[in-house]
JSON list of C-alpha atoms in Angstrom, two decimals:
[
{"chain": "A", "resi": 1, "resn": "GLN", "atom": "CA", "xyz": [0.75, 10.06, 17.54]},
{"chain": "A", "resi": 2, "resn": "LYS", "atom": "CA", "xyz": [0.83, 8.65, 14.00]},
{"chain": "A", "resi": 3, "resn": "GLU", "atom": "CA", "xyz": [-1.09, 5.37, 13.47]},
{"chain": "A", "resi": 4, "resn": "VAL", "atom": "CA", "xyz": [1.96, 3.75, 11.87]},
{"chain": "A", "resi": 5, "resn": "GLU", "atom": "CA", "xyz": [5.46, 5.07, 12.43]},
{"chain": "A", "resi": 6, "resn": "GLN", "atom": "CA", "xyz": [8.79, 4.25, 10.78]},
{"chain": "A", "resi": 7, "resn": "ASN", "atom": "CA", "xyz": [12.17, 5.93, 10.96]},
{"chain": "A", "resi": 8, "resn": "SER", "atom": "CA", "xyz": [12.47, 7.77, 7.62]},
{"chain": "A", "resi": 9, "resn": "GLY", "atom": "CA", "xyz": [16.19, 7.07, 7.58]},
{"chain": "A", "resi": 10, "resn": "PRO", "atom": "CA", "xyz": [18.05, 7.06, 5.41]},
{"chain": "A", "resi": 11, "resn": "LEU", "atom": "CA", "xyz": [19.54, 3.81, 6.71]},
{"chain": "A", "resi": 12, "resn": "SER", "atom": "CA", "xyz": [22.85, 3.01, 5.16]},
{"chain": "A", "resi": 13, "resn": "VAL", "atom": "CA", "xyz": [24.45, -0.45, 5.50]},
{"chain": "A", "resi": 14, "resn": "PRO", "atom": "CA", "xyz": [27.39, -2.07, 3.76]},
{"chain": "A", "resi": 15, "resn": "GLU", "atom": "CA", "xyz": [26.85, -4.90, 1.27]},
{"chain": "A", "resi": 16, "resn": "GLY", "atom": "CA", "xyz": [26.55, -8.23, 3.09]},
{"chain": "A", "resi": 17, "resn": "ALA", "atom": "CA", "xyz": [25.42, -6.74, 6.34]},
{"chain": "A", "resi": 18, "resn": "ILE", "atom": "CA", "xyz": [22.05, -7.13, 8.08]},
{"chain": "A", "resi": 19, "resn": "ALA", "atom": "CA", "xyz": [19.58, -4.23, 7.59]},
{"chain": "A", "resi": 20, "resn": "SER", "atom": "CA", "xyz": [17.04, -3.83, 10.30]},
{"chain": "A", "resi": 21, "resn": "LEU", "atom": "CA", "xyz": [13.86, -1.81, 9.68]},
{"chain": "A", "resi": 22, "resn": "ASN", "atom": "CA", "xyz": [11.40, -0.96, 12.41]},
{"chain": "A", "resi": 23, "resn": "CYS", "atom": "CA", "xyz": [7.76, -0.01, 12.63]},
{"chain": "A", "resi": 24, "resn": "THR", "atom": "CA", "xyz": [5.40, 0.74, 15.47]},
{"chain": "A", "resi": 25, "resn": "TYR", "atom": "CA", "xyz": [1.67, 0.99, 15.35]},
{"chain": "A", "resi": 26, "resn": "SER", "atom": "CA", "xyz": [-1.03, 2.61, 17.62]},
{"chain": "A", "resi": 27, "resn": "ASP", "atom": "CA", "xyz": [-4.02, 0.30, 17.51]},
{"chain": "A", "resi": 28, "resn": "ARG", "atom": "CA", "xyz": [-3.79, -2.80, 19.69]},
{"chain": "A", "resi": 29, "resn": "GLY", "atom": "CA", "xyz": [-6.56, -4.41, 17.64]},
{"chain": "A", "resi": 30, "resn": "SER", "atom": "CA", "xyz": [-4.52, -4.51, 14.49]},
{"chain": "A", "resi": 31, "resn": "GLN", "atom": "CA", "xyz": [-4.45, -7.96, 12.94]},
{"chain": "A", "resi": 32, "resn": "SER", "atom": "CA", "xyz": [-2.44, -7.92, 9.67]},
{"chain": "A", "resi": 33, "resn": "PHE", "atom": "CA", "xyz": [1.02, -6.59, 9.01]},
{"chain": "A", "resi": 34, "resn": "PHE", "atom": "CA", "xyz": [2.87, -6.20, 5.73]},
{"chain": "A", "resi": 35, "resn": "TRP", "atom": "CA", "xyz": [6.18, -4.96, 4.42]},
{"chain": "A", "resi": 36, "resn": "TYR", "atom": "CA", "xyz": [6.41, -3.50, 0.92]},
{"chain": "A", "resi": 37, "resn": "ARG", "atom": "CA", "xyz": [9.48, -2.46, -1.09]},
{"chain": "A", "resi": 38, "resn": "GLN", "atom": "CA", "xyz": [9.24, 0.49, -3.39]},
{"chain": "A", "resi": 39, "resn": "TYR", "atom": "CA", "xyz": [11.90, 1.44, -5.84]},
{"chain": "A", "resi": 40, "resn": "SER", "atom": "CA", "xyz": [12.08, 5.05, -6.97]},
{"chain": "A", "resi": 41, "resn": "GLY", "atom": "CA", "xyz": [9.40, 5.80, -9.44]},
{"chain": "A", "resi": 42, "resn": "LYS", "atom": "CA", "xyz": [7.75, 2.40, -9.09]},
{"chain": "A", "resi": 43, "resn": "SER", "atom": "CA", "xyz": [4.78, 1.05, -7.19]},
{"chain": "A", "resi": 44, "resn": "PRO", "atom": "CA", "xyz": [5.04, -0.85, -3.86]},
{"chain": "A", "resi": 45, "resn": "GLU", "atom": "CA", "xyz": [5.88, -4.59, -4.08]},
{"chain": "A", "resi": 46, "resn": "LEU", "atom": "CA", "xyz": [4.75, -6.92, -1.32]},
{"chain": "A", "resi": 47, "resn": "ILE", "atom": "CA", "xyz": [7.67, -8.78, 0.21]},
{"chain": "A", "resi": 48, "resn": "MET", "atom": "CA", "xyz": [6.32, -10.12, 3.54]},
{"chain": "A", "resi": 49, "resn": "SER", "atom": "CA", "xyz": [3.15, -10.53, 5.44]},
{"chain": "A", "resi": 50, "resn": "ILE", "atom": "CA", "xyz": [2.75, -11.59, 9.08]},
{"chain": "A", "resi": 51, "resn": "TYR", "atom": "CA", "xyz": [-0.25, -12.14, 11.26]},
{"chain": "A", "resi": 52, "resn": "SER", "atom": "CA", "xyz": [1.00, -13.93, 14.41]},
{"chain": "A", "resi": 53, "resn": "ASN", "atom": "CA", "xyz": [3.55, -13.08, 17.06]},
{"chain": "A", "resi": 54, "resn": "GLY", "atom": "CA", "xyz": [7.04, -14.26, 16.35]},
{"chain": "A", "resi": 55, "resn": "ASP", "atom": "CA", "xyz": [9.26, -14.57, 13.35]},
{"chain": "A", "resi": 56, "resn": "LYS", "atom": "CA", "xyz": [8.51, -15.38, 9.74]},
{"chain": "A", "resi": 57, "resn": "GLU", "atom": "CA", "xyz": [11.35, -16.08, 7.34]},
{"chain": "A", "resi": 58, "resn": "ASP", "atom": "CA", "xyz": [11.33, -15.90, 3.51]},
{"chain": "A", "resi": 59, "resn": "GLY", "atom": "CA", "xyz": [14.71, -16.24, 1.94]},
{"chain": "A", "resi": 60, "resn": "ARG", "atom": "CA", "xyz": [16.90, -13.38, 3.10]},
{"chain": "A", "resi": 61, "resn": "PHE", "atom": "CA", "xyz": [13.94, -11.62, 4.68]},
{"chain": "A", "resi": 62, "resn": "THR", "atom": "CA", "xyz": [12.62, -12.13, 8.25]},
{"chain": "A", "resi": 63, "resn": "ALA", "atom": "CA", "xyz": [9.63, -10.33, 9.61]},
{"chain": "A", "resi": 64, "resn": "GLN", "atom": "CA", "xyz": [9.15, -10.12, 13.39]},
{"chain": "A", "resi": 65, "resn": "LEU", "atom": "CA", "xyz": [5.93, -9.24, 15.12]},
{"chain": "A", "resi": 66, "resn": "ASN", "atom": "CA", "xyz": [5.43, -8.36, 18.75]},
{"chain": "A", "resi": 67, "resn": "LYS", "atom": "CA", "xyz": [1.83, -7.43, 19.38]},
{"chain": "A", "resi": 68, "resn": "ALA", "atom": "CA", "xyz": [2.32, -6.66, 23.13]},
{"chain": "A", "resi": 69, "resn": "SER", "atom": "CA", "xyz": [4.86, -4.05, 22.22]},
{"chain": "A", "resi": 70, "resn": "GLN", "atom": "CA", "xyz": [2.96, -3.02, 19.05]},
{"chain": "A", "resi": 71, "resn": "TYR", "atom": "CA", "xyz": [6.11, -3.49, 17.04]},
{"chain": "A", "resi": 72, "resn": "VAL", "atom": "CA", "xyz": [6.93, -5.08, 13.69]},
{"chain": "A", "resi": 73, "resn": "SER", "atom": "CA", "xyz": [10.35, -5.29, 12.06]},
{"chain": "A", "resi": 74, "resn": "LEU", "atom": "CA", "xyz": [11.95, -6.56, 8.92]},
{"chain": "A", "resi": 75, "resn": "LEU", "atom": "CA", "xyz": [15.48, -7.94, 8.74]},
{"chain": "A", "resi": 76, "resn": "ILE", "atom": "CA", "xyz": [17.31, -8.22, 5.47]},
{"chain": "A", "resi": 77, "resn": "ARG", "atom": "CA", "xyz": [20.29, -10.52, 5.68]},
{"chain": "A", "resi": 78, "resn": "ASP", "atom": "CA", "xyz": [23.24, -10.40, 3.30]},
{"chain": "A", "resi": 79, "resn": "SER", "atom": "CA", "xyz": [22.10, -7.03, 2.05]},
{"chain": "A", "resi": 80, "resn": "GLN", "atom": "CA", "xyz": [22.70, -6.35, -1.62]},
{"chain": "A", "resi": 81, "resn": "PRO", "atom": "CA", "xyz": [22.87, -2.99, -3.53]},
{"chain": "A", "resi": 82, "resn": "SER", "atom": "CA", "xyz": [19.69, -4.16, -5.29]},
{"chain": "A", "resi": 83, "resn": "ASP", "atom": "CA", "xyz": [17.93, -3.96, -1.90]},
{"chain": "A", "resi": 84, "resn": "SER", "atom": "CA", "xyz": [18.34, -0.16, -1.95]},
{"chain": "A", "resi": 85, "resn": "ALA", "atom": "CA", "xyz": [14.78, 1.13, -1.92]},
{"chain": "A", "resi": 86, "resn": "THR", "atom": "CA", "xyz": [12.10, 2.54, 0.31]},
{"chain": "A", "resi": 87, "resn": "TYR", "atom": "CA", "xyz": [10.55, 0.05, 2.61]},
{"chain": "A", "resi": 88, "resn": "LEU", "atom": "CA", "xyz": [6.93, 0.64, 3.70]},
{"chain": "A", "resi": 89, "resn": "CYS", "atom": "CA", "xyz": [5.36, -0.90, 6.73]},
{"chain": "A", "resi": 90, "resn": "ALA", "atom": "CA", "xyz": [1.54, -1.35, 6.34]},
{"chain": "A", "resi": 91, "resn": "VAL", "atom": "CA", "xyz": [-0.98, -2.37, 8.95]},
{"chain": "A", "resi": 92, "resn": "THR", "atom": "CA", "xyz": [-4.59, -3.23, 8.97]},
{"chain": "A", "resi": 93, "resn": "LEU", "atom": "CA", "xyz": [-5.94, -1.28, 11.98]},
{"chain": "A", "resi": 94, "resn": "GLY", "atom": "CA", "xyz": [-8.77, -2.65, 14.12]},
{"chain": "A", "resi": 95, "resn": "THR", "atom": "CA", "xyz": [-11.79, -3.70, 12.09]},
{"chain": "A", "resi": 96, "resn": "SER", "atom": "CA", "xyz": [-10.78, -1.82, 8.87]},
{"chain": "A", "resi": 97, "resn": "TYR", "atom": "CA", "xyz": [-10.01, -5.06, 7.19]},
{"chain": "A", "resi": 98, "resn": "GLY", "atom": "CA", "xyz": [-9.53, -3.89, 3.71]},
{"chain": "A", "resi": 99, "resn": "LYS", "atom": "CA", "xyz": [-7.73, -0.70, 4.51]},
{"chain": "A", "resi": 100, "resn": "LEU", "atom": "CA", "xyz": [-3.96, -0.59, 4.70]},
{"chain": "A", "resi": 101, "resn": "THR", "atom": "CA", "xyz": [-2.45, 2.25, 6.80]},
{"chain": "A", "resi": 102, "resn": "PHE", "atom": "CA", "xyz": [1.14, 2.90, 5.82]},
{"chain": "A", "resi": 103, "resn": "GLY", "atom": "CA", "xyz": [4.11, 4.41, 7.59]},
{"chain": "A", "resi": 104, "resn": "GLN", "atom": "CA", "xyz": [6.04, 7.08, 5.79]},
{"chain": "A", "resi": 105, "resn": "GLY", "atom": "CA", "xyz": [8.65, 4.56, 4.68]},
{"chain": "A", "resi": 106, "resn": "THR", "atom": "CA", "xyz": [12.39, 4.00, 5.45]},
{"chain": "A", "resi": 107, "resn": "ILE", "atom": "CA", "xyz": [14.92, 4.65, 2.76]},
{"chain": "A", "resi": 108, "resn": "LEU", "atom": "CA", "xyz": [17.55, 1.95, 2.71]},
{"chain": "A", "resi": 109, "resn": "THR", "atom": "CA", "xyz": [20.86, 2.32, 0.93]},
{"chain": "A", "resi": 110, "resn": "VAL", "atom": "CA", "xyz": [23.17, -0.62, 0.61]},
{"chain": "A", "resi": 111, "resn": "HIS", "atom": "CA", "xyz": [26.61, 0.47, -0.45]},
{"chain": "A", "resi": 112, "resn": "PRO", "atom": "CA", "xyz": [29.22, -1.83, -2.03]},
{"chain": "B", "resi": 1, "resn": "ASP", "atom": "CA", "xyz": [-0.72, -14.61, -14.79]},
{"chain": "B", "resi": 2, "resn": "ALA", "atom": "CA", "xyz": [-1.07, -10.88, -15.47]},
{"chain": "B", "resi": 3, "resn": "GLY", "atom": "CA", "xyz": [-0.74, -8.66, -12.46]},
{"chain": "B", "resi": 4, "resn": "VAL", "atom": "CA", "xyz": [-2.87, -5.63, -11.64]},
{"chain": "B", "resi": 5, "resn": "THR", "atom": "CA", "xyz": [-3.09, -3.24, -14.53]},
{"chain": "B", "resi": 6, "resn": "GLN", "atom": "CA", "xyz": [-3.84, 0.48, -14.53]},
{"chain": "B", "resi": 7, "resn": "SER", "atom": "CA", "xyz": [-4.46, 3.10, -17.20]},
{"chain": "B", "resi": 8, "resn": "PRO", "atom": "CA", "xyz": [-3.34, 5.58, -18.15]},
{"chain": "B", "resi": 9, "resn": "THR", "atom": "CA", "xyz": [0.25, 5.49, -17.00]},
{"chain": "B", "resi": 10, "resn": "HIS", "atom": "CA", "xyz": [0.62, 9.27, -16.93]},
{"chain": "B", "resi": 11, "resn": "LEU", "atom": "CA", "xyz": [-1.91, 12.04, -17.11]},
{"chain": "B", "resi": 12, "resn": "ILE", "atom": "CA", "xyz": [-1.67, 15.81, -17.15]},
{"chain": "B", "resi": 13, "resn": "LYS", "atom": "CA", "xyz": [-4.80, 17.80, -16.32]},
{"chain": "B", "resi": 14, "resn": "THR", "atom": "CA", "xyz": [-5.69, 21.41, -15.65]},
{"chain": "B", "resi": 15, "resn": "ARG", "atom": "CA", "xyz": [-7.24, 22.66, -12.39]},
{"chain": "B", "resi": 16, "resn": "GLY", "atom": "CA", "xyz": [-10.99, 22.28, -12.36]},
{"chain": "B", "resi": 17, "resn": "GLN", "atom": "CA", "xyz": [-11.04, 19.39, -14.83]},
{"chain": "B", "resi": 18, "resn": "HIS", "atom": "CA", "xyz": [-12.31, 15.81, -14.23]},
{"chain": "B", "resi": 19, "resn": "VAL", "atom": "CA", "xyz": [-10.21, 12.71, -14.41]},
{"chain": "B", "resi": 20, "resn": "THR", "atom": "CA", "xyz": [-11.07, 8.97, -14.57]},
{"chain": "B", "resi": 21, "resn": "LEU", "atom": "CA", "xyz": [-8.45, 6.32, -13.67]},
{"chain": "B", "resi": 22, "resn": "ARG", "atom": "CA", "xyz": [-8.95, 2.65, -14.49]},
{"chain": "B", "resi": 23, "resn": "CYS", "atom": "CA", "xyz": [-7.80, -0.58, -12.82]},
{"chain": "B", "resi": 24, "resn": "SER", "atom": "CA", "xyz": [-8.11, -4.26, -13.61]},
{"chain": "B", "resi": 25, "resn": "PRO", "atom": "CA", "xyz": [-7.34, -6.64, -10.71]},
{"chain": "B", "resi": 26, "resn": "ILE", "atom": "CA", "xyz": [-5.54, -9.87, -10.79]},
{"chain": "B", "resi": 27, "resn": "SER", "atom": "CA", "xyz": [-7.69, -12.57, -12.33]},
{"chain": "B", "resi": 28, "resn": "GLY", "atom": "CA", "xyz": [-9.81, -14.10, -9.56]},
{"chain": "B", "resi": 29, "resn": "HIS", "atom": "CA", "xyz": [-9.43, -11.22, -7.23]},
{"chain": "B", "resi": 30, "resn": "LYS", "atom": "CA", "xyz": [-12.75, -9.57, -6.17]},
{"chain": "B", "resi": 31, "resn": "SER", "atom": "CA", "xyz": [-11.43, -6.75, -3.99]},
{"chain": "B", "resi": 32, "resn": "VAL", "atom": "CA", "xyz": [-9.97, -3.45, -5.33]},
{"chain": "B", "resi": 33, "resn": "SER", "atom": "CA", "xyz": [-8.54, -0.63, -3.21]},
{"chain": "B", "resi": 34, "resn": "TRP", "atom": "CA", "xyz": [-7.39, 2.80, -4.30]},
{"chain": "B", "resi": 35, "resn": "TYR", "atom": "CA", "xyz": [-4.58, 4.76, -2.73]},
{"chain": "B", "resi": 36, "resn": "GLN", "atom": "CA", "xyz": [-3.01, 8.14, -3.24]},
{"chain": "B", "resi": 37, "resn": "GLN", "atom": "CA", "xyz": [0.73, 8.54, -2.79]},
{"chain": "B", "resi": 38, "resn": "VAL", "atom": "CA", "xyz": [2.39, 11.90, -2.75]},
{"chain": "B", "resi": 39, "resn": "LEU", "atom": "CA", "xyz": [6.16, 12.21, -3.02]},
{"chain": "B", "resi": 40, "resn": "GLY", "atom": "CA", "xyz": [7.98, 11.24, 0.24]},
{"chain": "B", "resi": 41, "resn": "GLN", "atom": "CA", "xyz": [4.96, 9.71, 1.96]},
{"chain": "B", "resi": 42, "resn": "GLY", "atom": "CA", "xyz": [3.35, 6.31, 2.24]},
{"chain": "B", "resi": 43, "resn": "PRO", "atom": "CA", "xyz": [0.15, 5.64, 0.25]},
{"chain": "B", "resi": 44, "resn": "GLN", "atom": "CA", "xyz": [-3.07, 6.98, 1.71]},
{"chain": "B", "resi": 45, "resn": "PHE", "atom": "CA", "xyz": [-6.27, 4.87, 1.46]},
{"chain": "B", "resi": 46, "resn": "ILE", "atom": "CA", "xyz": [-9.09, 6.30, -0.60]},
{"chain": "B", "resi": 47, "resn": "PHE", "atom": "CA", "xyz": [-11.56, 3.49, -1.27]},
{"chain": "B", "resi": 48, "resn": "GLN", "atom": "CA", "xyz": [-12.10, -0.21, -1.04]},
{"chain": "B", "resi": 49, "resn": "TYR", "atom": "CA", "xyz": [-14.64, -2.17, -3.20]},
{"chain": "B", "resi": 50, "resn": "TYR", "atom": "CA", "xyz": [-15.44, -5.81, -2.68]},
{"chain": "B", "resi": 51, "resn": "GLU", "atom": "CA", "xyz": [-17.96, -7.72, -4.78]},
{"chain": "B", "resi": 52, "resn": "LYS", "atom": "CA", "xyz": [-18.97, -4.36, -6.32]},
{"chain": "B", "resi": 53, "resn": "GLU", "atom": "CA", "xyz": [-19.88, -2.70, -3.07]},
{"chain": "B", "resi": 54, "resn": "GLU", "atom": "CA", "xyz": [-17.99, 0.07, -1.25]},
{"chain": "B", "resi": 55, "resn": "ARG", "atom": "CA", "xyz": [-16.49, -1.43, 1.87]},
{"chain": "B", "resi": 56, "resn": "GLY", "atom": "CA", "xyz": [-14.35, 1.46, 3.06]},
{"chain": "B", "resi": 57, "resn": "ARG", "atom": "CA", "xyz": [-13.66, 5.12, 2.40]},
{"chain": "B", "resi": 58, "resn": "GLY", "atom": "CA", "xyz": [-10.71, 7.16, 3.53]},
{"chain": "B", "resi": 59, "resn": "ASN", "atom": "CA", "xyz": [-10.55, 10.79, 4.50]},
{"chain": "B", "resi": 60, "resn": "PHE", "atom": "CA", "xyz": [-10.91, 12.27, 1.02]},
{"chain": "B", "resi": 61, "resn": "PRO", "atom": "CA", "xyz": [-13.44, 14.89, -0.17]},
{"chain": "B", "resi": 62, "resn": "ASP", "atom": "CA", "xyz": [-16.58, 14.02, -2.04]},
{"chain": "B", "resi": 63, "resn": "ARG", "atom": "CA", "xyz": [-14.77, 15.08, -5.25]},
{"chain": "B", "resi": 64, "resn": "PHE", "atom": "CA", "xyz": [-13.42, 11.58, -5.14]},
{"chain": "B", "resi": 65, "resn": "SER", "atom": "CA", "xyz": [-15.62, 8.74, -6.16]},
{"chain": "B", "resi": 66, "resn": "ALA", "atom": "CA", "xyz": [-15.23, 5.20, -7.41]},
{"chain": "B", "resi": 67, "resn": "ARG", "atom": "CA", "xyz": [-17.07, 2.15, -8.61]},
{"chain": "B", "resi": 68, "resn": "GLN", "atom": "CA", "xyz": [-16.53, -1.48, -9.36]},
{"chain": "B", "resi": 69, "resn": "PHE", "atom": "CA", "xyz": [-17.91, -3.26, -12.36]},
{"chain": "B", "resi": 70, "resn": "PRO", "atom": "CA", "xyz": [-19.29, -6.86, -12.69]},
{"chain": "B", "resi": 71, "resn": "ASN", "atom": "CA", "xyz": [-15.91, -8.03, -14.00]},
{"chain": "B", "resi": 72, "resn": "TYR", "atom": "CA", "xyz": [-14.29, -6.60, -10.83]},
{"chain": "B", "resi": 73, "resn": "SER", "atom": "CA", "xyz": [-12.44, -3.85, -12.68]},
{"chain": "B", "resi": 74, "resn": "SER", "atom": "CA", "xyz": [-12.75, -0.43, -11.11]},
{"chain": "B", "resi": 75, "resn": "GLU", "atom": "CA", "xyz": [-12.70, 3.33, -11.86]},
{"chain": "B", "resi": 76, "resn": "LEU", "atom": "CA", "xyz": [-11.56, 6.18, -9.65]},
{"chain": "B", "resi": 77, "resn": "ASN", "atom": "CA", "xyz": [-13.14, 9.58, -10.57]},
{"chain": "B", "resi": 78, "resn": "VAL", "atom": "CA", "xyz": [-11.85, 12.88, -9.32]},
{"chain": "B", "resi": 79, "resn": "ASN", "atom": "CA", "xyz": [-13.85, 16.04, -10.05]},
{"chain": "B", "resi": 80, "resn": "ALA", "atom": "CA", "xyz": [-12.81, 19.67, -9.86]},
{"chain": "B", "resi": 81, "resn": "LEU", "atom": "CA", "xyz": [-9.12, 18.86, -9.80]},
{"chain": "B", "resi": 82, "resn": "LEU", "atom": "CA", "xyz": [-6.85, 20.81, -7.48]},
{"chain": "B", "resi": 83, "resn": "LEU", "atom": "CA", "xyz": [-3.10, 21.28, -7.61]},
{"chain": "B", "resi": 84, "resn": "GLY", "atom": "CA", "xyz": [-2.92, 19.18, -4.48]},
{"chain": "B", "resi": 85, "resn": "ASP", "atom": "CA", "xyz": [-4.39, 16.21, -6.25]},
{"chain": "B", "resi": 86, "resn": "SER", "atom": "CA", "xyz": [-1.08, 15.73, -8.12]},
{"chain": "B", "resi": 87, "resn": "ALA", "atom": "CA", "xyz": [0.08, 12.35, -6.97]},
{"chain": "B", "resi": 88, "resn": "LEU", "atom": "CA", "xyz": [0.64, 8.68, -7.89]},
{"chain": "B", "resi": 89, "resn": "TYR", "atom": "CA", "xyz": [-2.65, 6.87, -7.79]},
{"chain": "B", "resi": 90, "resn": "LEU", "atom": "CA", "xyz": [-2.36, 3.25, -6.90]},
{"chain": "B", "resi": 91, "resn": "CYS", "atom": "CA", "xyz": [-4.82, 0.41, -7.33]},
{"chain": "B", "resi": 92, "resn": "ALA", "atom": "CA", "xyz": [-4.40, -2.82, -5.27]},
{"chain": "B", "resi": 93, "resn": "SER", "atom": "CA", "xyz": [-6.21, -6.06, -5.58]},
{"chain": "B", "resi": 94, "resn": "SER", "atom": "CA", "xyz": [-6.70, -8.90, -3.18]},
{"chain": "B", "resi": 95, "resn": "SER", "atom": "CA", "xyz": [-8.38, -12.21, -3.31]},
{"chain": "B", "resi": 96, "resn": "ARG", "atom": "CA", "xyz": [-10.91, -11.67, -0.58]},
{"chain": "B", "resi": 97, "resn": "GLN", "atom": "CA", "xyz": [-11.48, -10.39, 2.83]},
{"chain": "B", "resi": 98, "resn": "SER", "atom": "CA", "xyz": [-12.44, -12.94, 5.41]},
{"chain": "B", "resi": 99, "resn": "GLY", "atom": "CA", "xyz": [-13.01, -12.84, 9.08]},
{"chain": "B", "resi": 100, "resn": "ARG", "atom": "CA", "xyz": [-10.49, -10.71, 10.95]},
{"chain": "B", "resi": 101, "resn": "TYR", "atom": "CA", "xyz": [-7.63, -10.90, 8.52]},
{"chain": "B", "resi": 102, "resn": "SER", "atom": "CA", "xyz": [-6.86, -8.87, 5.48]},
{"chain": "B", "resi": 103, "resn": "TYR", "atom": "CA", "xyz": [-5.55, -10.80, 2.56]},
{"chain": "B", "resi": 104, "resn": "GLU", "atom": "CA", "xyz": [-2.50, -9.55, 0.91]},
{"chain": "B", "resi": 105, "resn": "GLN", "atom": "CA", "xyz": [-2.86, -6.54, -1.47]},
{"chain": "B", "resi": 106, "resn": "TYR", "atom": "CA", "xyz": [-0.95, -6.40, -4.73]},
{"chain": "B", "resi": 107, "resn": "PHE", "atom": "CA", "xyz": [-0.40, -3.06, -6.36]},
{"chain": "B", "resi": 108, "resn": "GLY", "atom": "CA", "xyz": [-0.56, -2.04, -9.91]},
{"chain": "B", "resi": 109, "resn": "PRO", "atom": "CA", "xyz": [2.03, 0.24, -11.57]},
{"chain": "B", "resi": 110, "resn": "GLY", "atom": "CA", "xyz": [0.00, 3.31, -10.73]},
{"chain": "B", "resi": 111, "resn": "THR", "atom": "CA", "xyz": [-1.15, 6.35, -12.59]},
{"chain": "B", "resi": 112, "resn": "ARG", "atom": "CA", "xyz": [0.90, 9.47, -12.29]},
{"chain": "B", "resi": 113, "resn": "LEU", "atom": "CA", "xyz": [-1.41, 12.50, -12.23]},
{"chain": "B", "resi": 114, "resn": "THR", "atom": "CA", "xyz": [-0.10, 16.01, -12.72]},
{"chain": "B", "resi": 115, "resn": "VAL", "atom": "CA", "xyz": [-2.52, 18.91, -12.20]},
{"chain": "B", "resi": 116, "resn": "THR", "atom": "CA", "xyz": [-1.35, 22.24, -13.58]}
]
């Protein structure tokens, strides 16, 4: 079992729709959870961080964390073609505070 | 404020050579982490330095080494390059690590290393 798993996609949604990206992790002691966006040929850009169970909203983005189910998700409302990118889920596992463990990323395509 | 900077942007080396990659963190950030990203995969953790001390090491061979300087900039060194070392090398900085939570890590633009 991989430490952090994401569906590789690609996930294709129409413009204006809600895109839902999912991530599961293996270590129940994980404390910190992040979503990064990576455009082709560029470096990852931090878009959301979440540390507590529940929802966290920032503009069109909502991160959801359920530690009991070891599950974190990212919702993108009113998806735009500019949201087309690879979305990386990253987790700090157990006591490895400074080490991010990434999933393989989900490719999102938003078509007009 | 300037973000994380890395140099060089691109690099082409031959098998067996040595390479040094450089990173300057965001002003005020004391923690620097290095990651390797190969095409189609998420970044893989190599090292973390905080306050000039190594705080974590990933599953990479001893050919990989790093250090952090008094101004918190950092170097990643790779000896005896292999074809498989071709990747995007990313540096990330964060303000601190405290207690049980990791502070957010911000990535630089990366160094694209090609080994031929």
